[in-house]
Amino acid sequence: MATLLEVEDLRTYFTTDDGIVKAVDGVSFTLKEGKTLGIVGESGSGKSVTCLTIMGLNSKKSATSKGRALFRGEDLLQASNQRLREIRGNDIAMIFQDPMTSLNPVHRIGDQIVEGILLHRDVSKKEARRRAIDALKEVGIPRADRRADDYPHQFSGGMRQRVMIAMALVNEPSLLIADEPTTALDVTTQAQILELMHSLQRDYGTAIVMITHDLGVVAEIADDVVVMYAARIAERAPVGKLFEEPLHPYTWGLLGSLPRLEADIDRLVQIPGTPPSLLSPPRGCRFNPRCPYVFDRCKEEMPELVASPRDSEHLQSCFLDDVTKQREAERTLASFATEVP
Amino acid sequence: MFRYLIRRLLWAVVLFVAVTMVTYMIFFVIPANPARLACGQRATEECVRNAEARLGLDRPIPVQYAKFLQRLVIDRSLGQSFTNRQDINKTILDAAPVTASLVIGGAILWMLVALPIGILSALRPRSLLDRAATVFVLFGISLPVVWIGLVLQYVVGYRLAWTPNAGYCDFIDPAEFATCGGPVDWAYHLILPWITFALLFCAIYVRMIRANVMDTLGEDYVRTARAKGAPEPQVMRSHVLRNALLPVVTMLGMDIGIALGGAIFTEAIFGLPGLGRLAVQSLNTFDLPMIQGTVVFATLCIIVFNIVVDVAYAFIDPRIRLD
């Protein structure tokens, strides 16, 4: 299958009063047509900024970006504003974390979807409205023809996220970037929204970049996973491999912090400390102040993202020797006894 | 909607009665005998007695108030002036268009200036324009209206002689003895008062519009609009301004409502025969019914404009429902 999105050494720096914040600092990944990439990480690890950079939605005034983001071979970082506008909402669509605030409160939801259609399709308003209603039906809004005339505040959170998805998919984009689309929703609604995205992906062959801090979501929906820590990639692998043999101490920490029904423990494992400031990240490996396996080299040198000796698809950035990694991965998985997809 | 209006109107009535009651108290807390005031400077005992009987001052206070209210509601009359026996209704209705000319014209002027400056400085924070706007806002808010008025009058009106120093011309059918009249003279005489009156509001509105637009620019739905591929002018028009200007509409309605009761300083400086000057004159001469009249009229303006703002708001903001 053809490569849809290829991100190479992406760097996004924000100029602030306190100095330069390196929000994304050398991120690379590829995504094939119709596949799903999960980007996992804590708040502030650079997941969202990575995607906003690809979309060209960072503030022009404070952000500078380097590297390449090739969408079907076209570098989005070099594209003109005009070209980016043509791509946004047409080839690449985005849905956001908080459906309560992502829809404009003073416009009817039907009109908000129609706006997105008319920006990219040369159709009549009537036809656009028909398509908008179809899209609403498709995402499971009951009585869509009437609800199209309602305002966002007349919808629940889950329904609003469905509206956002309808709005994003109405022009049948080949890539959907979903920035924590389920975080603000309750658990049952989360499952419904994920299922909806999954089935729409099947029907339309849309590739998805799913930003999340929830490894459960990743296990459910992703084909490949990128684990981000402090603006860099800690580990990148096909989803099965990541859950079978995680190779980075940060990933072990993340897996250890998942709640499990069958485990008889009082307290979840937590990663000690807090993520570093991106204004002045630690020398060497960014995870070193919190890493239980830290040794001298980690404090001096920045580890590069390299392939594991046993698997060229599995990349990680850690200086630990392979034997220790295998042993610790097994230990983590032994305590992590749930079914792995 | 209908029920809301009824409820709102009932409240307006309550408010109105409360204000008239307070105003009526002026008769009794002011250290002067209304009957003596009504008779003028050389009051004879006979005149005072007659006036007491005529004004009903020999009756108990609640009865007096009831009579006042009765006259107000049923005859819709505010009574007669103590100083010149003029009908107060007529005096106020003569003065109201002057104040309205000043306030409405001033409001248009301050919005015409504040909107572009506020929006542009929100779009380019810390730019030269934004900094200049901040200085302007600081001056506008700090400088007393009286000072601005007098300086404009001296420099533009007297030294440069570009505009009249003072005075008012009727917009339509000027009085027979008037020396000027018609829209051109009207506007010509109002230029300085408009600027004087608008400056403070202009400064406040620049600051408010800038803050609202900046807040709205950071809203998630603005990012959504950009993610749809909407060009920036469309994002601004349809998503940013529509939301950012909602609170401005409320403020505008309320400010106009308050100002229609009289722009005292501006009217006094430029000798505009409006409600503000009328209120000052009647205060100076202890013309109690006239004071009452101006207060009652100002109250009505505020109440009416508040209701207008509330109803208008329900039309422009779908989240507000009047029920």
mmCIF file of N, CA and C in Angstrom, chain A residues 200-289:
data_model
loop_
_atom_site.group_PDB
_atom_site.id
_atom_site.type_symbol
_atom_site.label_atom_id
_atom_site.label_comp_id
_atom_site.label_asym_id
_atom_site.label_seq_id
_atom_site.Cartn_x
_atom_site.Cartn_y
_atom_site.Cartn_z
ATOM 1 N N LEU A 200 -16.175 3.833 9.953
ATOM 2 C CA LEU A 200 -16.045 4.794 8.856
ATOM 3 C C LEU A 200 -14.726 4.596 8.121
ATOM 4 N N GLN A 201 -13.698 4.228 8.891
ATOM 5 C CA GLN A 201 -12.403 3.956 8.270
ATOM 6 C C GLN A 201 -12.518 2.770 7.311
ATOM 7 N N ARG A 202 -13.253 1.748 7.757
ATOM 8 C CA ARG A 202 -13.456 0.575 6.900
ATOM 9 C C ARG A 202 -14.194 0.965 5.626
ATOM 10 N N ASP A 203 -15.244 1.796 5.785
ATOM 11 C CA ASP A 203 -16.070 2.130 4.629
ATOM 12 C C ASP A 203 -15.351 3.030 3.629
ATOM 13 N N TYR A 204 -14.570 3.986 4.144
ATOM 14 C CA TYR A 204 -14.006 4.991 3.249
ATOM 15 C C TYR A 204 -12.511 4.836 3.026
ATOM 16 N N GLY A 205 -11.877 3.930 3.758
ATOM 17 C CA GLY A 205 -10.433 3.764 3.612
ATOM 18 C C GLY A 205 -9.635 4.964 4.066
ATOM 19 N N THR A 206 -10.179 5.704 5.035
ATOM 20 C CA THR A 206 -9.477 6.868 5.550
ATOM 21 C C THR A 206 -8.340 6.425 6.471
ATOM 22 N N ALA A 207 -7.173 7.014 6.278
ATOM 23 C CA ALA A 207 -6.094 6.780 7.235
ATOM 24 C C ALA A 207 -6.318 7.679 8.449
ATOM 25 N N ILE A 208 -5.910 7.198 9.628
ATOM 26 C CA ILE A 208 -6.158 7.977 10.841
ATOM 27 C C ILE A 208 -4.870 8.153 11.624
ATOM 28 N N VAL A 209 -4.630 9.375 12.065
ATOM 29 C CA VAL A 209 -3.611 9.587 13.096
ATOM 30 C C VAL A 209 -4.366 9.844 14.391
ATOM 31 N N MET A 210 -4.204 8.948 15.338
ATOM 32 C CA MET A 210 -4.969 9.045 16.579
ATOM 33 C C MET A 210 -4.036 9.468 17.705
ATOM 34 N N ILE A 211 -4.239 10.688 18.163
ATOM 35 C CA ILE A 211 -3.444 11.171 19.287
ATOM 36 C C ILE A 211 -4.171 10.808 20.565
ATOM 37 N N THR A 212 -3.477 10.222 21.500
ATOM 38 C CA THR A 212 -4.154 9.829 22.726
ATOM 39 C C THR A 212 -3.140 9.656 23.841
ATOM 40 N N HIS A 213 -3.609 9.668 25.082
ATOM 41 C CA HIS A 213 -2.702 9.279 26.150
ATOM 42 C C HIS A 213 -3.172 7.944 26.732
ATOM 43 N N ASP A 214 -4.091 7.308 25.989
ATOM 44 C CA ASP A 214 -4.730 6.098 26.486
ATOM 45 C C ASP A 214 -4.225 4.889 25.681
ATOM 46 N N LEU A 215 -3.379 4.072 26.314
ATOM 47 C CA LEU A 215 -2.839 2.914 25.610
ATOM 48 C C LEU A 215 -3.935 1.933 25.217
ATOM 49 N N GLY A 216 -5.027 1.925 25.985
ATOM 50 C CA GLY A 216 -6.153 1.059 25.668
ATOM 51 C C GLY A 216 -6.739 1.404 24.312
ATOM 52 N N VAL A 217 -6.890 2.709 24.056
ATOM 53 C CA VAL A 217 -7.411 3.172 22.773
ATOM 54 C C VAL A 217 -6.479 2.736 21.655
ATOM 55 N N VAL A 218 -5.168 2.888 21.897
ATOM 56 C CA VAL A 218 -4.178 2.507 20.891
ATOM 57 C C VAL A 218 -4.280 1.022 20.562
ATOM 58 N N ALA A 219 -4.356 0.210 21.606
ATOM 59 C CA ALA A 219 -4.434 -1.238 21.406
ATOM 60 C C ALA A 219 -5.640 -1.580 20.557
ATOM 61 N N GLU A 220 -6.725 -0.827 20.737
ATOM 62 C CA GLU A 220 -7.967 -1.133 20.058
ATOM 63 C C GLU A 220 -7.959 -0.736 18.587
ATOM 64 N N ILE A 221 -7.345 0.410 18.286
ATOM 65 C CA ILE A 221 -7.589 0.997 16.971
ATOM 66 C C ILE A 221 -6.354 1.093 16.086
ATOM 67 N N ALA A 222 -5.146 1.151 16.672
ATOM 68 C CA ALA A 222 -3.973 1.513 15.876
ATOM 69 C C ALA A 222 -3.336 0.320 15.179
ATOM 70 N N ASP A 223 -2.677 0.597 14.032
ATOM 71 C CA ASP A 223 -1.816 -0.389 13.378
ATOM 72 C C ASP A 223 -0.373 -0.178 13.818
ATOM 73 N N ASP A 224 0.021 1.089 13.897
ATOM 74 C CA ASP A 224 1.362 1.421 14.362
ATOM 75 C C ASP A 224 1.256 2.388 15.528
ATOM 76 N N VAL A 225 2.301 2.376 16.359
ATOM 77 C CA VAL A 225 2.267 3.247 17.521
ATOM 78 C C VAL A 225 3.550 4.050 17.604
ATOM 79 N N VAL A 226 3.402 5.336 17.931
ATOM 80 C CA VAL A 226 4.547 6.171 18.262
ATOM 81 C C VAL A 226 4.382 6.577 19.716
ATOM 82 N N VAL A 227 5.390 6.273 20.540
ATOM 83 C CA VAL A 227 5.342 6.719 21.931
ATOM 84 C C VAL A 227 6.219 7.960 22.033
ATOM 85 N N MET A 228 5.610 9.076 22.426
ATOM 86 C CA MET A 228 6.384 10.321 22.520
ATOM 87 C C MET A 228 6.666 10.681 23.957
ATOM 88 N N TYR A 229 7.882 11.173 24.179
ATOM 89 C CA TYR A 229 8.216 11.691 25.502
ATOM 90 C C TYR A 229 9.032 12.961 25.321
ATOM 91 N N ALA A 230 8.591 14.044 25.944
ATOM 92 C CA ALA A 230 9.310 15.317 25.930
ATOM 93 C C ALA A 230 9.774 15.701 24.522
ATOM 94 N N ALA A 231 8.828 15.771 23.600
ATOM 95 C CA ALA A 231 9.039 16.290 22.244
ATOM 96 C C ALA A 231 9.788 15.339 21.328
ATOM 97 N N ARG A 232 10.162 14.158 21.835
ATOM 98 C CA ARG A 232 10.884 13.202 20.979
ATOM 99 C C ARG A 232 10.197 11.838 21.001
ATOM 100 N N ILE A 233 10.576 11.003 20.041
ATOM 101 C CA ILE A 233 9.992 9.671 20.000
ATOM 102 C C ILE A 233 10.812 8.729 20.884
ATOM 103 N N ALA A 234 10.133 8.069 21.811
ATOM 104 C CA ALA A 234 10.815 7.101 22.668
ATOM 105 C C ALA A 234 10.845 5.741 21.979
ATOM 106 N N GLU A 235 9.712 5.400 21.359
ATOM 107 C CA GLU A 235 9.619 4.081 20.760
ATOM 108 C C GLU A 235 8.588 4.120 19.647
ATOM 109 N N ARG A 236 8.847 3.374 18.586
ATOM 110 C CA ARG A 236 7.912 3.342 17.466
ATOM 111 C C ARG A 236 7.850 1.917 16.954
ATOM 112 N N ALA A 237 6.638 1.360 16.828
ATOM 113 C CA ALA A 237 6.535 -0.043 16.435
ATOM 114 C C ALA A 237 5.131 -0.356 15.969
ATOM 115 N N PRO A 238 4.967 -1.450 15.222
ATOM 116 C CA PRO A 238 3.615 -1.943 14.961
ATOM 117 C C PRO A 238 2.961 -2.292 16.298
ATOM 118 N N VAL A 239 1.647 -2.122 16.362
ATOM 119 C CA VAL A 239 0.991 -2.184 17.672
ATOM 120 C C VAL A 239 1.235 -3.510 18.390
ATOM 121 N N GLY A 240 1.193 -4.617 17.640
ATOM 122 C CA GLY A 240 1.397 -5.929 18.266
ATOM 123 C C GLY A 240 2.754 -6.009 18.930
ATOM 124 N N LYS A 241 3.758 -5.529 18.210
ATOM 125 C CA LYS A 241 5.121 -5.630 18.734
ATOM 126 C C LYS A 241 5.315 -4.759 19.968
ATOM 127 N N LEU A 242 4.687 -3.613 19.957
ATOM 128 C CA LEU A 242 4.847 -2.744 21.117
ATOM 129 C C LEU A 242 4.288 -3.405 22.369
ATOM 130 N N PHE A 243 3.164 -4.071 22.218
ATOM 131 C CA PHE A 243 2.556 -4.693 23.384
ATOM 132 C C PHE A 243 3.197 -6.038 23.716
ATOM 133 N N GLU A 244 3.828 -6.691 22.674
ATOM 134 C CA GLU A 244 4.506 -7.957 22.939
ATOM 135 C C GLU A 244 5.864 -7.753 23.592
ATOM 136 N N GLU A 245 6.588 -6.779 23.063
ATOM 137 C CA GLU A 245 7.940 -6.600 23.556
ATOM 138 C C GLU A 245 8.307 -5.117 23.599
ATOM 139 N N PRO A 246 7.775 -4.396 24.569
ATOM 140 C CA PRO A 246 8.114 -2.976 24.677
ATOM 141 C C PRO A 246 9.593 -2.829 25.026
ATOM 142 N N LEU A 247 10.268 -1.868 24.395
ATOM 143 C CA LEU A 247 11.720 -1.802 24.527
ATOM 144 C C LEU A 247 12.219 -0.531 25.211
ATOM 145 N N HIS A 248 11.337 0.345 25.608
ATOM 146 C CA HIS A 248 11.802 1.592 26.223
ATOM 147 C C HIS A 248 11.282 1.686 27.663
ATOM 148 N N PRO A 249 12.145 2.092 28.585
ATOM 149 C CA PRO A 249 11.703 2.172 29.989
ATOM 150 C C PRO A 249 10.457 3.038 30.176
ATOM 151 N N TYR A 250 10.310 4.072 29.326
ATOM 152 C CA TYR A 250 9.116 4.913 29.448
ATOM 153 C C TYR A 250 7.864 4.118 29.084
ATOM 154 N N THR A 251 7.973 3.301 28.029
ATOM 155 C CA THR A 251 6.831 2.467 27.643
ATOM 156 C C THR A 251 6.487 1.479 28.756
ATOM 157 N N TRP A 252 7.544 0.939 29.403
ATOM 158 C CA TRP A 252 7.269 0.019 30.523
ATOM 159 C C TRP A 252 6.479 0.740 31.605
ATOM 160 N N GLY A 253 6.894 1.974 31.855
ATOM 161 C CA GLY A 253 6.188 2.771 32.871
ATOM 162 C C GLY A 253 4.731 2.986 32.494
ATOM 163 N N LEU A 254 4.509 3.316 31.211
ATOM 164 C CA LEU A 254 3.136 3.541 30.752
ATOM 165 C C LEU A 254 2.295 2.277 30.902
ATOM 166 N N LEU A 255 2.885 1.141 30.485
ATOM 167 C CA LEU A 255 2.134 -0.116 30.568
ATOM 168 C C LEU A 255 1.862 -0.476 32.020
ATOM 169 N N GLY A 256 2.849 -0.222 32.869
ATOM 170 C CA GLY A 256 2.690 -0.547 34.293
ATOM 171 C C GLY A 256 1.624 0.297 34.963
ATOM 172 N N SER A 257 1.363 1.462 34.373
ATOM 173 C CA SER A 257 0.389 2.339 35.025
ATOM 174 C C SER A 257 -1.038 2.076 34.573
ATOM 175 N N LEU A 258 -1.210 1.076 33.674
ATOM 176 C CA LEU A 258 -2.576 0.746 33.255
ATOM 177 C C LEU A 258 -3.298 -0.012 34.356
ATOM 178 N N PRO A 259 -4.531 0.360 34.646
ATOM 179 C CA PRO A 259 -5.280 -0.403 35.644
ATOM 180 C C PRO A 259 -5.701 -1.765 35.078
ATOM 181 N N ARG A 260 -5.606 -2.801 35.891
ATOM 182 C CA ARG A 260 -6.010 -4.150 35.443
ATOM 183 C C ARG A 260 -7.018 -4.713 36.438
ATOM 184 N N LEU A 261 -8.023 -5.356 35.908
ATOM 185 C CA LEU A 261 -9.073 -5.881 36.780
ATOM 186 C C LEU A 261 -8.579 -7.048 37.627
ATOM 187 N N GLU A 262 -7.761 -7.912 36.970
ATOM 188 C CA GLU A 262 -7.437 -9.169 37.659
ATOM 189 C C GLU A 262 -6.226 -9.053 38.595
ATOM 190 N N ALA A 263 -5.468 -7.955 38.458
ATOM 191 C CA ALA A 263 -4.265 -7.853 39.288
ATOM 192 C C ALA A 263 -4.638 -7.453 40.711
ATOM 193 N N ASP A 264 -4.016 -8.124 41.658
ATOM 194 C CA ASP A 264 -4.358 -7.888 43.054
ATOM 195 C C ASP A 264 -3.344 -6.905 43.655
ATOM 196 N N ILE A 265 -3.473 -5.654 43.286
ATOM 197 C CA ILE A 265 -2.528 -4.677 43.827
ATOM 198 C C ILE A 265 -3.290 -3.505 44.437
ATOM 199 N N ASP A 266 -2.678 -2.843 45.401
ATOM 200 C CA ASP A 266 -3.339 -1.732 46.075
ATOM 201 C C ASP A 266 -3.222 -0.450 45.274
ATOM 202 N N ARG A 267 -2.093 -0.342 44.584
ATOM 203 C CA ARG A 267 -1.768 0.927 43.981
ATOM 204 C C ARG A 267 -1.182 0.692 42.607
ATOM 205 N N LEU A 268 -1.542 1.546 41.644
ATOM 206 C CA LEU A 268 -0.965 1.404 40.324
ATOM 207 C C LEU A 268 0.495 1.864 40.364
ATOM 208 N N VAL A 269 1.283 1.271 39.472
ATOM 209 C CA VAL A 269 2.662 1.725 39.337
ATOM 210 C C VAL A 269 2.645 3.114 38.728
ATOM 211 N N GLN A 270 3.475 3.991 39.253
ATOM 212 C CA GLN A 270 3.539 5.285 38.603
ATOM 213 C C GLN A 270 4.976 5.601 38.237
ATOM 214 N N ILE A 271 5.126 6.433 37.212
ATOM 215 C CA ILE A 271 6.465 6.863 36.832
ATOM 216 C C ILE A 271 6.820 8.017 37.757
ATOM 217 N N PRO A 272 7.904 7.905 38.516
ATOM 218 C CA PRO A 272 8.221 8.984 39.458
ATOM 219 C C PRO A 272 8.592 10.264 38.726
ATOM 220 N N GLY A 273 8.370 11.386 39.381
ATOM 221 C CA GLY A 273 8.754 12.668 38.793
ATOM 222 C C GLY A 273 7.728 13.209 37.825
ATOM 223 N N THR A 274 8.074 14.306 37.149
ATOM 224 C CA THR A 274 7.169 14.933 36.190
ATOM 225 C C THR A 274 7.911 15.132 34.867
ATOM 226 N N PRO A 275 7.176 15.284 33.767
ATOM 227 C CA PRO A 275 7.845 15.512 32.483
ATOM 228 C C PRO A 275 8.705 16.774 32.558
ATOM 229 N N PRO A 276 9.829 16.798 31.847
ATOM 230 C CA PRO A 276 10.738 17.937 31.943
ATOM 231 C C PRO A 276 10.191 19.158 31.238
ATOM 232 N N SER A 277 10.714 20.323 31.623
ATOM 233 C CA SER A 277 10.370 21.558 30.922
ATOM 234 C C SER A 277 10.987 21.520 29.536
ATOM 235 N N LEU A 278 10.211 21.896 28.546
ATOM 236 C CA LEU A 278 10.746 21.898 27.181
ATOM 237 C C LEU A 278 11.536 23.166 26.889
ATOM 238 N N LEU A 279 11.551 24.080 27.868
ATOM 239 C CA LEU A 279 12.398 25.264 27.742
ATOM 240 C C LEU A 279 13.859 24.883 27.952
ATOM 241 N N SER A 280 14.082 24.022 28.947
ATOM 242 C CA SER A 280 15.451 23.577 29.215
ATOM 243 C C SER A 280 15.412 22.088 29.564
ATOM 244 N N PRO A 281 15.282 21.249 28.524
ATOM 245 C CA PRO A 281 15.209 19.805 28.768
ATOM 246 C C PRO A 281 16.541 19.284 29.321
ATOM 247 N N PRO A 282 16.495 18.165 30.038
ATOM 248 C CA PRO A 282 17.722 17.642 30.628
ATOM 249 C C PRO A 282 18.741 17.241 29.560
ATOM 250 N N ARG A 283 20.001 17.294 29.930
ATOM 251 C CA ARG A 283 21.058 16.826 29.033
ATOM 252 C C ARG A 283 20.931 15.330 28.816
ATOM 253 N N GLY A 284 21.380 14.876 27.694
ATOM 254 C CA GLY A 284 21.338 13.447 27.422
ATOM 255 C C GLY A 284 19.932 12.997 27.114
ATOM 256 N N CYS A 285 19.628 11.766 27.529
ATOM 257 C CA CYS A 285 18.285 11.240 27.299
ATOM 258 C C CYS A 285 17.289 12.037 28.118
ATOM 259 N N ARG A 286 16.172 12.426 27.502
ATOM 260 C CA ARG A 286 15.225 13.293 28.203
ATOM 261 C C ARG A 286 14.508 12.568 29.328
ATOM 262 N N PHE A 287 14.538 11.262 29.261
ATOM 263 C CA PHE A 287 13.820 10.497 30.286
ATOM 264 C C PHE A 287 14.741 10.193 31.469
ATOM 265 N N ASN A 288 16.030 10.553 31.360
ATOM 266 C CA ASN A 288 16.976 10.072 32.371
ATOM 267 C C ASN A 288 16.669 10.457 33.816
ATOM 268 N N PRO A 289 16.136 11.660 34.094
ATOM 269 C CA PRO A 289 15.868 11.965 35.511
ATOM 270 C C PRO A 289 14.792 11.075 36.137
#
